[in-house]
Coordinates of C-alpha atoms in Angstrom, one line a residue:
X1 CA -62.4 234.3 -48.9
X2 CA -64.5 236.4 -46.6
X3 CA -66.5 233.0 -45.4
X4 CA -62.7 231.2 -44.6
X5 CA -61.8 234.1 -42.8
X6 CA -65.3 234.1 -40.6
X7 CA -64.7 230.3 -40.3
X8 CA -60.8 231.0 -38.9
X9 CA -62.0 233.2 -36.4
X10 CA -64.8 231.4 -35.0
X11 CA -62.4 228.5 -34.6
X12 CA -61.0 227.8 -31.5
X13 CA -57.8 229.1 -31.5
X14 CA -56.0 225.8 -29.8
X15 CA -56.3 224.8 -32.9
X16 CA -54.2 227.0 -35.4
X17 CA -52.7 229.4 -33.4
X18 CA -48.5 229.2 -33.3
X19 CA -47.5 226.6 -30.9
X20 CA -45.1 228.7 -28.2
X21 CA -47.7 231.6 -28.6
X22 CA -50.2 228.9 -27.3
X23 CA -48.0 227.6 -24.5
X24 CA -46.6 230.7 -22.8
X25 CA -50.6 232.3 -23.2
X26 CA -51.8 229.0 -21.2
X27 CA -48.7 227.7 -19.3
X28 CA -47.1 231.3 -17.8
X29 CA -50.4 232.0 -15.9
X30 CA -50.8 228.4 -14.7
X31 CA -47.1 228.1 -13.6
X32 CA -47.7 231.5 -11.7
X33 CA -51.1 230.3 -10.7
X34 CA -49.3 227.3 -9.3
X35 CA -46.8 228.6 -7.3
X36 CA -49.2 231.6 -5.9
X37 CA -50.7 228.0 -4.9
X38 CA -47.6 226.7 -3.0
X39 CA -47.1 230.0 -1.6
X40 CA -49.5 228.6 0.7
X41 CA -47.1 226.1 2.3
X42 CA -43.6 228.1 1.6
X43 CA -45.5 231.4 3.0
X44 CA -46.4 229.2 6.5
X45 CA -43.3 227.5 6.6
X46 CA -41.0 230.7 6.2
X47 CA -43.1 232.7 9.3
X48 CA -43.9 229.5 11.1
X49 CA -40.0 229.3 11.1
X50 CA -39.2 233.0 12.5
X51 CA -42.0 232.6 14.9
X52 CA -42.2 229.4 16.4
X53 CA -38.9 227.7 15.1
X54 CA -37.7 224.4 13.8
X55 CA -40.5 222.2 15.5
X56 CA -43.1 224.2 14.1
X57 CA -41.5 223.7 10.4
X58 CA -41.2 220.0 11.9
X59 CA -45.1 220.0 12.7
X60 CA -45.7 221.6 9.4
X61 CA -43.8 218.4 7.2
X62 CA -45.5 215.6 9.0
X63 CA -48.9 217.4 8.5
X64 CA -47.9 218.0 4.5
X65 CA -49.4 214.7 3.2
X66 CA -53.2 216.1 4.0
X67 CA -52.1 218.1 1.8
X68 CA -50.9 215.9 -0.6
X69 CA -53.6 213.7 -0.3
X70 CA -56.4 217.1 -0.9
X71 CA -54.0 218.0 -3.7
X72 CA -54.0 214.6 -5.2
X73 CA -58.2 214.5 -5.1
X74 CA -58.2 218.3 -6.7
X75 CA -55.9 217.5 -9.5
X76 CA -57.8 213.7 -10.3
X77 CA -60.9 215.9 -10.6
X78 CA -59.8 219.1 -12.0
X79 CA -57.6 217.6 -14.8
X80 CA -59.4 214.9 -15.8
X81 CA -62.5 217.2 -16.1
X82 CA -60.4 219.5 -18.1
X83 CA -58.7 216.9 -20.4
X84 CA -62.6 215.4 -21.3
X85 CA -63.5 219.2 -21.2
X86 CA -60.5 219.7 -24.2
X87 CA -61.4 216.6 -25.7
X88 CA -64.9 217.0 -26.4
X89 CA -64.5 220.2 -27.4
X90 CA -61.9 219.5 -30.1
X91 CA -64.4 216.7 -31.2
X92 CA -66.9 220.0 -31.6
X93 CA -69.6 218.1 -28.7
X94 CA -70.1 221.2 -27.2
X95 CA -72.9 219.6 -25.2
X96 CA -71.0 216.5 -23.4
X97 CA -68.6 219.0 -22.8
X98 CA -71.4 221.3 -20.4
X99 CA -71.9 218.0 -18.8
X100 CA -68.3 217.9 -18.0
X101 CA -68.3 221.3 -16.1
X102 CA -71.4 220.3 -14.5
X103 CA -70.6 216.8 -13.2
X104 CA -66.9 217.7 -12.3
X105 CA -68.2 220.6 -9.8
X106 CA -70.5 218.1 -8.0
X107 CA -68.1 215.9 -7.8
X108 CA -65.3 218.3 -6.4
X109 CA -67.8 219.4 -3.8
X110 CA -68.9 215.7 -2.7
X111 CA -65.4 214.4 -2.2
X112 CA -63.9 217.4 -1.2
X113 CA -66.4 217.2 2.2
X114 CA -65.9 213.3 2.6
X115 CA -62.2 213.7 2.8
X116 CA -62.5 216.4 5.1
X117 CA -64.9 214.6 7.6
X118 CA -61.8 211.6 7.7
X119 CA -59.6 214.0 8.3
X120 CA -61.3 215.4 11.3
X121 CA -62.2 212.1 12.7
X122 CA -58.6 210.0 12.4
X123 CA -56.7 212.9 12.6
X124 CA -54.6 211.4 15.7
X125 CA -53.6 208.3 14.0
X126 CA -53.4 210.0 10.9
X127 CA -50.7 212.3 12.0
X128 CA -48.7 209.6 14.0
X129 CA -48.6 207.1 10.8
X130 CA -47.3 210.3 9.1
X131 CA -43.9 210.2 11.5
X132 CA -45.5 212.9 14.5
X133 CA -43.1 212.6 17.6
X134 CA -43.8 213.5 21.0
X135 CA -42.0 217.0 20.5
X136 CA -43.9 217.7 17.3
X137 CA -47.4 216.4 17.7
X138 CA -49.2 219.1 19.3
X139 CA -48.3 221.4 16.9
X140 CA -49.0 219.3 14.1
X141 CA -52.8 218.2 15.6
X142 CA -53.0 222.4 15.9
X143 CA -52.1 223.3 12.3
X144 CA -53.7 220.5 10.6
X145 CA -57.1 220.7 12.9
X146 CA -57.9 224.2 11.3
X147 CA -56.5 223.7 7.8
X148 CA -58.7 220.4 7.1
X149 CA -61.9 222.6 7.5
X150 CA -60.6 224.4 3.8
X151 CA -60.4 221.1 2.3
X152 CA -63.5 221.1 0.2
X153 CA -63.1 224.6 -1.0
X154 CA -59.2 223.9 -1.5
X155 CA -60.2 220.9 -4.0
X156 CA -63.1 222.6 -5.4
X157 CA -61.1 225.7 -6.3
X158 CA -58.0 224.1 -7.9
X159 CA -60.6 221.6 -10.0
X160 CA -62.4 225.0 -11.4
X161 CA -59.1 226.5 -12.0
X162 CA -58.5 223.9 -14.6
X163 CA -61.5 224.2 -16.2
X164 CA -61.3 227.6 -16.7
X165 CA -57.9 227.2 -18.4
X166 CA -59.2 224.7 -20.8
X167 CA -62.1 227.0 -21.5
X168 CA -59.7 229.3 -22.7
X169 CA -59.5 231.9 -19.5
X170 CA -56.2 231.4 -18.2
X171 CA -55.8 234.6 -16.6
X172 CA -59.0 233.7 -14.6
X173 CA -57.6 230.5 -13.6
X174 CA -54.5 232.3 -12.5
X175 CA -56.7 234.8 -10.1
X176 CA -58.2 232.2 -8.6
X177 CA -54.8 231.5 -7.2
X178 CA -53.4 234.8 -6.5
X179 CA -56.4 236.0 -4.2
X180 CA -55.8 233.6 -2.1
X181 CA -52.0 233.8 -1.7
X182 CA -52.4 237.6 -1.4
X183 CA -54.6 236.8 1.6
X184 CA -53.1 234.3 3.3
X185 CA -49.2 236.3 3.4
X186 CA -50.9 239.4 4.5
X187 CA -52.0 237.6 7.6
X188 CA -49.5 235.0 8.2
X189 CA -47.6 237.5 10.0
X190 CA -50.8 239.4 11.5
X191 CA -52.2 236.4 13.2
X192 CA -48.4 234.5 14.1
X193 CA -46.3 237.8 15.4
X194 CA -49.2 240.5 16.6
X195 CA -52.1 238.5 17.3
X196 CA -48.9 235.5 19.1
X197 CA -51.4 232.4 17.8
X198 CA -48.1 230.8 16.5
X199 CA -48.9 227.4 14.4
X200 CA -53.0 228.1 14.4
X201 CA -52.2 231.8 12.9
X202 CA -50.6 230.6 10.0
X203 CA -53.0 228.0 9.7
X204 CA -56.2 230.4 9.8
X205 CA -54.6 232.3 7.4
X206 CA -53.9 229.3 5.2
X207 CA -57.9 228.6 5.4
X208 CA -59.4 232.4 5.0
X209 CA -57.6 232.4 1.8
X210 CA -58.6 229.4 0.4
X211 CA -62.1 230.7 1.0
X212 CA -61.4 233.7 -1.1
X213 CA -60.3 231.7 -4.0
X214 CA -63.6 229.5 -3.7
X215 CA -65.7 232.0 -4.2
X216 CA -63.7 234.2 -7.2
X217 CA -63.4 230.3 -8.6
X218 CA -67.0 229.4 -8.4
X219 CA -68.4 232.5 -10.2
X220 CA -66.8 231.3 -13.5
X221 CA -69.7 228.9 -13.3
X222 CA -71.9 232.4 -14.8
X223 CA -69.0 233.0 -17.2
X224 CA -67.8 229.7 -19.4
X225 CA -67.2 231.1 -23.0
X226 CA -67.2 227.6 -24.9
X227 CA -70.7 226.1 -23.3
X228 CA -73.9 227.2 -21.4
X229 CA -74.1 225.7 -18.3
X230 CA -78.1 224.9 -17.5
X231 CA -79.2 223.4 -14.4
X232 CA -79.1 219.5 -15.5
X233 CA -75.5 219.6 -16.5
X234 CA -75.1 219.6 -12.2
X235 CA -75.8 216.0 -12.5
X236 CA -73.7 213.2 -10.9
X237 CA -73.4 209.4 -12.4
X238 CA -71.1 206.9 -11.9
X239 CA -70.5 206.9 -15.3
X240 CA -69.5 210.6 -15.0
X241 CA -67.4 209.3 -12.0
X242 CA -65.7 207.0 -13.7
X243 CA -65.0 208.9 -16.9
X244 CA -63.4 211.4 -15.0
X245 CA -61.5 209.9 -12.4
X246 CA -59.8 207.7 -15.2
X247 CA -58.7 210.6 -17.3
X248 CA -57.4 212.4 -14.1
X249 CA -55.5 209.3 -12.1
X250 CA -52.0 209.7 -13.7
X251 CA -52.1 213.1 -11.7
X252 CA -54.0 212.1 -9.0
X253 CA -51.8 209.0 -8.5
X254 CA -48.6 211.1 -8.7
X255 CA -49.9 213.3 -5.5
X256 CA -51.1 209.9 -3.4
X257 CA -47.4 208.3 -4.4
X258 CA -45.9 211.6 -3.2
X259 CA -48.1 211.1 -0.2
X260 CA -46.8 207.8 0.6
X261 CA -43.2 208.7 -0.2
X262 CA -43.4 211.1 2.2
X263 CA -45.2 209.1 5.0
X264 CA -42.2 205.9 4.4
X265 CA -39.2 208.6 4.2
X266 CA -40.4 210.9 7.3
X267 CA -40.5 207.6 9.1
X268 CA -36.7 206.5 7.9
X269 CA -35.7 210.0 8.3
X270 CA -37.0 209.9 12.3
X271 CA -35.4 206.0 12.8
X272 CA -32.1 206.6 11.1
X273 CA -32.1 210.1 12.4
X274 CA -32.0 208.5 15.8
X275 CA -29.5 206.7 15.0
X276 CA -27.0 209.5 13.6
X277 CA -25.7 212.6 15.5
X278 CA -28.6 215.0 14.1
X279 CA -31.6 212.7 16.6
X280 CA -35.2 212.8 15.2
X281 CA -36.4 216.2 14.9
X282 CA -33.5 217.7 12.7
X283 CA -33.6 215.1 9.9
X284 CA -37.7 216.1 9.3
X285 CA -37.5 220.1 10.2
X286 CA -35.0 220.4 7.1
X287 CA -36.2 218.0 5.3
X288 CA -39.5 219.4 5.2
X289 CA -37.7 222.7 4.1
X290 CA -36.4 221.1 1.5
X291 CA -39.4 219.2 0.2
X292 CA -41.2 222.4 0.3
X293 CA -38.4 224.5 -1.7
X294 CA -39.0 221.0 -4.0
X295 CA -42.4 221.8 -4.4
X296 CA -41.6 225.1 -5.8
X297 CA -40.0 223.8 -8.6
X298 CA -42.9 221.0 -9.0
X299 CA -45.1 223.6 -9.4
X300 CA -43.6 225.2 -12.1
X301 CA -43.9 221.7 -13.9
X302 CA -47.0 221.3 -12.9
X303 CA -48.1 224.6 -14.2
X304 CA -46.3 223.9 -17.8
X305 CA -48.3 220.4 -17.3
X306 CA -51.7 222.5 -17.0
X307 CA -50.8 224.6 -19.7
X308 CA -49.7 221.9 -22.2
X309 CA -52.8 219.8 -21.8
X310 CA -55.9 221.7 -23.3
X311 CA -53.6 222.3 -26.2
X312 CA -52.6 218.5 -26.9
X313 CA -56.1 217.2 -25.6
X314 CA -57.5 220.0 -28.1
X315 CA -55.2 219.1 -31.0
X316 CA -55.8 215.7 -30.8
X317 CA -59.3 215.5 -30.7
X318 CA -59.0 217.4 -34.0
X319 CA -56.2 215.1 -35.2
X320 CA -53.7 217.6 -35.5
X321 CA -50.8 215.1 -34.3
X322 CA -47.9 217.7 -35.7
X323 CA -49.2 220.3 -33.2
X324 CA -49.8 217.4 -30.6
X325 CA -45.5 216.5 -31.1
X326 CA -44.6 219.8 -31.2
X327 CA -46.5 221.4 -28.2
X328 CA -44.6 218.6 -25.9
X329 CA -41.4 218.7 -27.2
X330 CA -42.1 222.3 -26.3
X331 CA -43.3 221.8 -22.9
X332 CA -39.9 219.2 -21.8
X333 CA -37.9 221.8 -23.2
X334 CA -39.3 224.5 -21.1
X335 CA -39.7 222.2 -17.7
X336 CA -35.5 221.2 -18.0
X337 CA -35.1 224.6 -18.5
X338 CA -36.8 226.1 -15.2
X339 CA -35.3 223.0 -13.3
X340 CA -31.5 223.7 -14.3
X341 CA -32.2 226.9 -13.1
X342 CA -33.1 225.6 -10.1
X343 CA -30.2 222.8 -9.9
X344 CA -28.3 225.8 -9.8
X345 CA -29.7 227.4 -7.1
X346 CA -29.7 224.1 -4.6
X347 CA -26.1 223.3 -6.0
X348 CA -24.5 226.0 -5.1
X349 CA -26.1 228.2 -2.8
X350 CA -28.2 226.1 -0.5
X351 CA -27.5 227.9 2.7
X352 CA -29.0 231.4 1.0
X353 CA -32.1 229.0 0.4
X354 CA -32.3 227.4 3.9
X355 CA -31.8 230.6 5.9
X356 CA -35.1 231.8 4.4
X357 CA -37.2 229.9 6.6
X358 CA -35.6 230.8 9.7
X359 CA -32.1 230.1 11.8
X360 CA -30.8 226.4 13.5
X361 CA -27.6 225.0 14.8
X362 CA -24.6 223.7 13.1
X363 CA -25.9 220.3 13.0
X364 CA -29.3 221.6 11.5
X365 CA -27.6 223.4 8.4
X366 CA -24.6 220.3 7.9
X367 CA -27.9 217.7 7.5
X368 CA -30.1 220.5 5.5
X369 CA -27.2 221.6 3.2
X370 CA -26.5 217.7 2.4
X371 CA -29.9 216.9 1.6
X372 CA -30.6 220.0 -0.1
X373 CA -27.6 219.2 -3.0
X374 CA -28.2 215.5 -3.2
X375 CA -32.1 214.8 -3.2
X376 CA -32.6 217.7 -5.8
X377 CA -29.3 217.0 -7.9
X378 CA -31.5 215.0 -11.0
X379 CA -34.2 217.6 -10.9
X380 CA -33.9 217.9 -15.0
X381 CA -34.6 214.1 -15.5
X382 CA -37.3 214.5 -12.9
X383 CA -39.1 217.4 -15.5
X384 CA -39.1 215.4 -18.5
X385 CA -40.9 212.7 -16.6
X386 CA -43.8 214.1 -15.2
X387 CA -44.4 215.9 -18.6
X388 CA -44.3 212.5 -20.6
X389 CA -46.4 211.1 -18.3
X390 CA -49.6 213.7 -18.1
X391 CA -48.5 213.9 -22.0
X392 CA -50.7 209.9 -22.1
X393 CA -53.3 211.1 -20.1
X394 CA -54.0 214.3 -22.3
X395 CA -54.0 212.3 -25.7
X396 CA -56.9 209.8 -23.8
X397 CA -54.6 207.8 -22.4
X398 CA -54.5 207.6 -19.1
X399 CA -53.6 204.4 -17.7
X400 CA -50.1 204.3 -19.4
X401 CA -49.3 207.4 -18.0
X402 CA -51.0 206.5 -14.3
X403 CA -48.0 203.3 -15.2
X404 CA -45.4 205.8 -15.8
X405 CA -46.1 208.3 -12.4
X406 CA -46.3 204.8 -10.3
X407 CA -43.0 203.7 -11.7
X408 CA -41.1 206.8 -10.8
X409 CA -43.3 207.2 -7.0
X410 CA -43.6 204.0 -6.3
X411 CA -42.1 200.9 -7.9
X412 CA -38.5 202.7 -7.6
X413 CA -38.7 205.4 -5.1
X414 CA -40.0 203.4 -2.0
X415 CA -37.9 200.1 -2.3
X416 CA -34.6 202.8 -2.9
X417 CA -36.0 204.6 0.8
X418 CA -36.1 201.1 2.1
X419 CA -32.9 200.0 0.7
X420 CA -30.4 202.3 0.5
X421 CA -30.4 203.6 4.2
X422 CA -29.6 199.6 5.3
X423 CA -25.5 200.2 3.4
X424 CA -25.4 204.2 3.6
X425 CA -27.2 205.3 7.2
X426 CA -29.5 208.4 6.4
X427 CA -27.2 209.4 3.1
X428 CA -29.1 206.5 1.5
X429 CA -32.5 208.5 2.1
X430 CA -31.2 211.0 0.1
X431 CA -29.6 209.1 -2.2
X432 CA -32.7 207.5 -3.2
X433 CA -33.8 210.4 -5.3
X434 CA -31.2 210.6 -8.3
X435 CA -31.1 206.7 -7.9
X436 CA -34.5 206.4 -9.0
X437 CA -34.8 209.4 -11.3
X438 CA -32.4 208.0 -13.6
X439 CA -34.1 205.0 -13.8
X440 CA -37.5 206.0 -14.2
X441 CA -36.1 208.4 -17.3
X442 CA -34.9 205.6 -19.2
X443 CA -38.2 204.2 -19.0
X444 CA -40.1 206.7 -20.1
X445 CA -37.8 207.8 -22.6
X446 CA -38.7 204.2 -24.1
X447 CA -42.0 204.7 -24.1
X448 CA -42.5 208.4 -25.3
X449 CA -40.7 207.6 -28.6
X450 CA -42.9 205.0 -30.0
X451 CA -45.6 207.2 -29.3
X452 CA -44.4 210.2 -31.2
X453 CA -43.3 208.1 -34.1
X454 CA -47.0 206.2 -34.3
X455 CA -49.0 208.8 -33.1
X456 CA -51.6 209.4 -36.3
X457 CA -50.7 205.8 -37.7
X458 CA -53.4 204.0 -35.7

C-alpha cells in the first residue's frame, strides 16, 4: 500500500489528477499570461490613440502583421517543442525530452534573429504590401523600425513560456509575461506624454519589456523540474527542425493566415474605403481597434489552447484517451463561454469599447461601431474551432489540424474578403467573418467527432 502510494506521488500529476483541477491550474495562468502578452499591442494602441490620434492607431494596424508573423514563428516553436516535450514525457523518455528543451531554445534564438534581419532590410516594401498610405507611412516605418529589434527575444520568450507550462510551472510561464506588460504600461505614457516621442515612445516601451521577459524566461533553463538540461541537449539538426516545426504548424499556420488576412483585408478596407464616405484612413484606424479588441478575446483561447495541450499531449502518450475526451470537451466549453461573454460586450456596447482607445468623428464611430457588431458576431463558433484544431496537433497529429486552421484562414476567409465587397461595398469585408465561421464549424464539427468516437480503437 505504502509502495502504490510512493508510486502515485512520483507520478506526474497530468496524469491522474481531476480533469478541471488540471485545466484551470494550467489554462488560468496561460490565459492571463496571454493577454499580459497582448497588453502589448492594446497598451500602445490605447496611449498611441490619446497622444498621437487616429493615424497613429492607423500606423499601428498596418505594422500588426510583423507581429503576426513573430507571433506565428514563437508559437510554431514554442508549441510544438512543448507538445514533443508532453509527449515524450508521458511516454516516460525523459531524455529525448531534454533534447527537446535544448534544440527548441537554439532554434528560437536562430530564427528569431533571421526574421529580424528581413525585417530591418525590406521594411519599406514590407510595410506598403501591408496597406501603408502616404498619411500613415512614416509613422508606421517609426514604430515598426524600433520594435523589430525585440523580435528574437519576443519569439524566444513566448517559445520558453510554453515549455515551462508543459514542465509543469505554469505560474513561471505566466511571469514571463507579466514582467514585461508591467514594463512596457508603465512607460507607454512616460516616453509618449512626458518624454513627447509619440509613435517611437510606445514602441521603446514595447521593446524594453520584451527584454525583461527574455531574461526572467531564459533562467528557467537552470530550473526544469522534469529533465536535466546538460550542454549537448543545445544541439540543432534538421531532424530536430523538422520534428518540431511539424508538431507546431497548425499554430504557426494559424498566425501566418491571420497575417495574410490581414495584409488582403487592410488592402480592401483602403480601396473600398476610398470608395465609400469614410476615404482610406478611417476604415483601417477602427479596424485595427477592432482587430486588436479581437485579439483580446484570441488570447484567452489561445491561453485555454496552451493550457489544454500538455494535459491531452500528456494523457495520450500514456493512453489515457477518457482523460484525452474529457479535458477537450472541457476546454470548448470554457472558450464559448469567455467568447459569449465577449459577444456581449461588442453587441451591445461597442462605443464604451471604442472610446477606450481615444476620440474620432461621427463618421469614425458609424464605420467602427458597424464593424465592431458584425465582424465579431460568430465569435463562439470561432472558439470551438481553434480548440479542435490545436486539439490534432496535441494528440501527434498535426497536419489535420494545420488542414483545419488553413480552412477557416485561408480557403474561406480570403476568397469571402475578395468576394463579398464586389455585391455589398465595404459591409462585405465585414461580412466575411460570420460567413466563413459558420462554415468552417461544420467542418470541423465533422471531423472532431470521428476522432472522439475512434480515439483508442486504432
Amino acid at each position: 500500500m505504502e509502495s502504490e502510494q510512493k508510486e502515485l506521488q512520483e507520478e506526474n500529476p497530468l496524469g491522474f489528477e481531476r480533469i478541471h483541477v488540471l485545466l484551470r491550474k494550467f489554462a488560468v495562468p496561460s490565459v492571463i499570461a496571454m493577454l499580459v502578452s497582448s497588453l502589448y499591442n492594446v497598451v500602445d494602441q490605447i496611449f498611441i490613440g490619446w497622444g498621437v490620434g487616429p493615424l497613429g492607431n492607423a500606423a499601428t494596424n498596418v505594422a500588426f502583421p510583423v507581429t503576426t508573423i513573430c507571433m506565428a514563428i514563437a508559437l510554431t516553436l514554442g508549441i510544438g517543442s512543448a507538445a514533443r516535450y508532453s509527449l515524450h514525457l508521458g511516454r516516460k523518455e525523459e531524455g529525448e525530452a531534454a533534447k527537446v528543451v535544448g534544440s527548441g531554445f537554439c532554434m528560437m534564438i536562430l530564427f528569431g534573429t533571421i526574421y529580424a534581419a528581413v525585417v530591418e532590410i525590406f521594411l519599406s516594401p514590407m510595410l506598403r504590401a501591408f496597406g501603408a498610405t502616404e498619411n500613415i507611412f512614416d509613422y508606421a516605418v517609426t514604430y515598426t523600425k524600433i520594435t523589430s529589434l525585440g523580435i528574437p527575444m519576443l519569439i524566444t520568450m513566448n517559445g520558453l513560456s510554453n515549455l515551462a507550462r508543459a514542465d509543469g510551472s505554469p505560474m513561471y510561464s505566466m511571469t514571463c509575461m507579466l514582467v514585461g506588460a508591467i514594463i512596457n504600461t508603465v512607460l507607454d505614457p512616460v516616453f509618449i506624454f512626458v518624454c513627447g516621442w509619440g509613435v517611437a515612445g510606445a514602441a521603446w516601451a514595447t521593446v524594453i519589456g520584451q527584454a525583461a521577459s527574455f531574461i526572467y524566461a531564459v533562467l528557467y533553463l537552470r530550473k526544469f523540474r522534469r529533465v536535466r538540461l546538460q550542454k549537448e541537449h543545445f544541439r540543432l539538426t534538421l531532424c530536430q527542425i523538422r520534428q518540431t516545426c511539424t508538431m507546431g504548424m497548425s499554430n504557426g499556420l494559424n498566425q501566418i493566415a491571420i497575417t495574410a488576412v490581414q495584409v488582403i483585408m487592410n488592402r480592401s478596407l483602403v480601396h473600398y474605403g476610398t470608395l465609400s464616405a469614410y476615404g482610406p484612413d478611417i476604415p483601417l484606424a477602427g479596424s485595427g481597434i477592432v482587430m486588436k479588441v479581437n485579439g483580446i478575446i484570441f488570447a484567452v483561447i489561445i491561453g485555454i489552447n496552451q493550457g489544454m495541450q500538455p494535459i491531452v499531449g500528456f494523457n495520450y502518450g500514456a493512453k489515457k484517451f477518457s482523460r484525452v475526451r474529457r479535458t477537450y470537451m472541457l476546454a470548448v466549453a470554457s472558450a464559448v463561454a469567455v467568447t459569449l461573454a465577449g459577444l456581449v460586450a461588442f453587441e451591445f456596447f461597442p462605443h464604451y469599447v471604442l472610446r477606450i482607445f481615444g476620440n474620432g468623428d461621427a463618421l469614425y464611430f458609424e464605420f467602427s461601431v458597424s464593424f465592431m457588431r458584425t465582424f465579431l458576431c460568430s465569435l463562439p463558433l470561432v472558439a470551438t474551432h481553434l480548440i479542435s484544431a490545436n486539439f490534432f496537433a496535441a494528440i501527434g497529429k498535426p497536419v489535420r489540424g494545420a488542414l483545419l486552421s488553413l480552412t477557416r484562414s485561408v480557403f474561406f476567409f480570403i476568397p469571402a474578403v475578395l468576394i463579398l465587397p464586389l455585391f455589398f461595398g465595404i459591409k462585405g469585408i465585414m461580412m466575411a467573418a460570420p460567413v466563413t465561421d459558420s462554415v468552417s464549424f461544420l467542418i470541423v464539427t465533422a471531423c472532431i467527432i470521428p476522432e472522439l468516437r475512434n480515439m483508442g480503437k486504432e
